[in-house]
Amino acid sequence: MRFQLHKIDHSLVVLLSACGRCASDRQVRRPKPVRRPRSHRVADHTVHRRMLRLRINGSILWGVGPSTNAWISRGVGLDRAVEVTAAWLADAGDNYGQRALVVPQKGDLHDPTPAIARFIANGNVGSSRSLSVQTGGPILAFVPTVELLADAVRLADGNALGVVEHAAGEVAGWAAAVGAIDLATGAAGPEVDPALREAFESIHDAGYNGYSLSDSFLRRRIDDDLELLVQADVAFEFLAGYIVGLGAGGHRLDGLRRIYEKHTGR
């Protein structure tokens, strides 16, 4: 499936699906809005998943779905980032009424922006210290560490996961692994060289029991993979995010960090 990108404003884009039944020189027909009772609009959001329409502060985001992973930088504005992500989750996910937000510290939500306040109105909030949230709905990971991102992946369990990134590059590895959509540009996660992708997968598979500096067998098994990443100047942050995208738990990352630091001599 090919995607064409069309600017709507300075912060959002349009994604239009070009399928075999719709030649590129034909007019793309947008679905007529379906009037439904307000009480059914959230529960019935999957009806138009193939061509969604979201109104956000007067702008319109057209997109193609379904996709289960997306992210946006907080650099677009914190309230704006949450608003865009929440709107995407409402369409791309299931059971929006059971949506959950995970955040490093709940104290960060003491004075929430309007968009955050609306999202957490159901009270389903978890933190790095307490992840006791009701599952079954889409997950919004709010400025997560890579360890918390791993928890968010587990909690989403295949449902939609949206991430608001704190600093540039923090979720790039995860986005590359899962092909997450950048909600600010419409682009999917960056392409990864096949050799590097194979190295990431090898490291992930080798660490199914965790990573330990004292495990000489493990270190010999992944030594060539690590060397390839070092030669390609891959940061540990990207490696960690990538294997989280492959399904690694956050508890495995500290051991891998120590091995990578020892391998690089840093």
XYZ file of C-alpha atoms in Angstrom, residues 226-239:
14
model
C 27.359 -5.750 19.211
C 30.474 -5.000 17.193
C 28.341 -4.351 14.115
C 26.202 -1.884 16.070
C 29.274 -0.142 17.471
C 30.793 0.220 14.000
C 27.490 1.700 12.795
C 27.550 4.140 15.737
C 24.221 2.870 17.094
C 23.450 4.412 20.478
C 22.348 2.128 23.284
C 19.128 4.149 23.495
C 18.229 3.047 19.964
C 19.190 -0.577 20.642
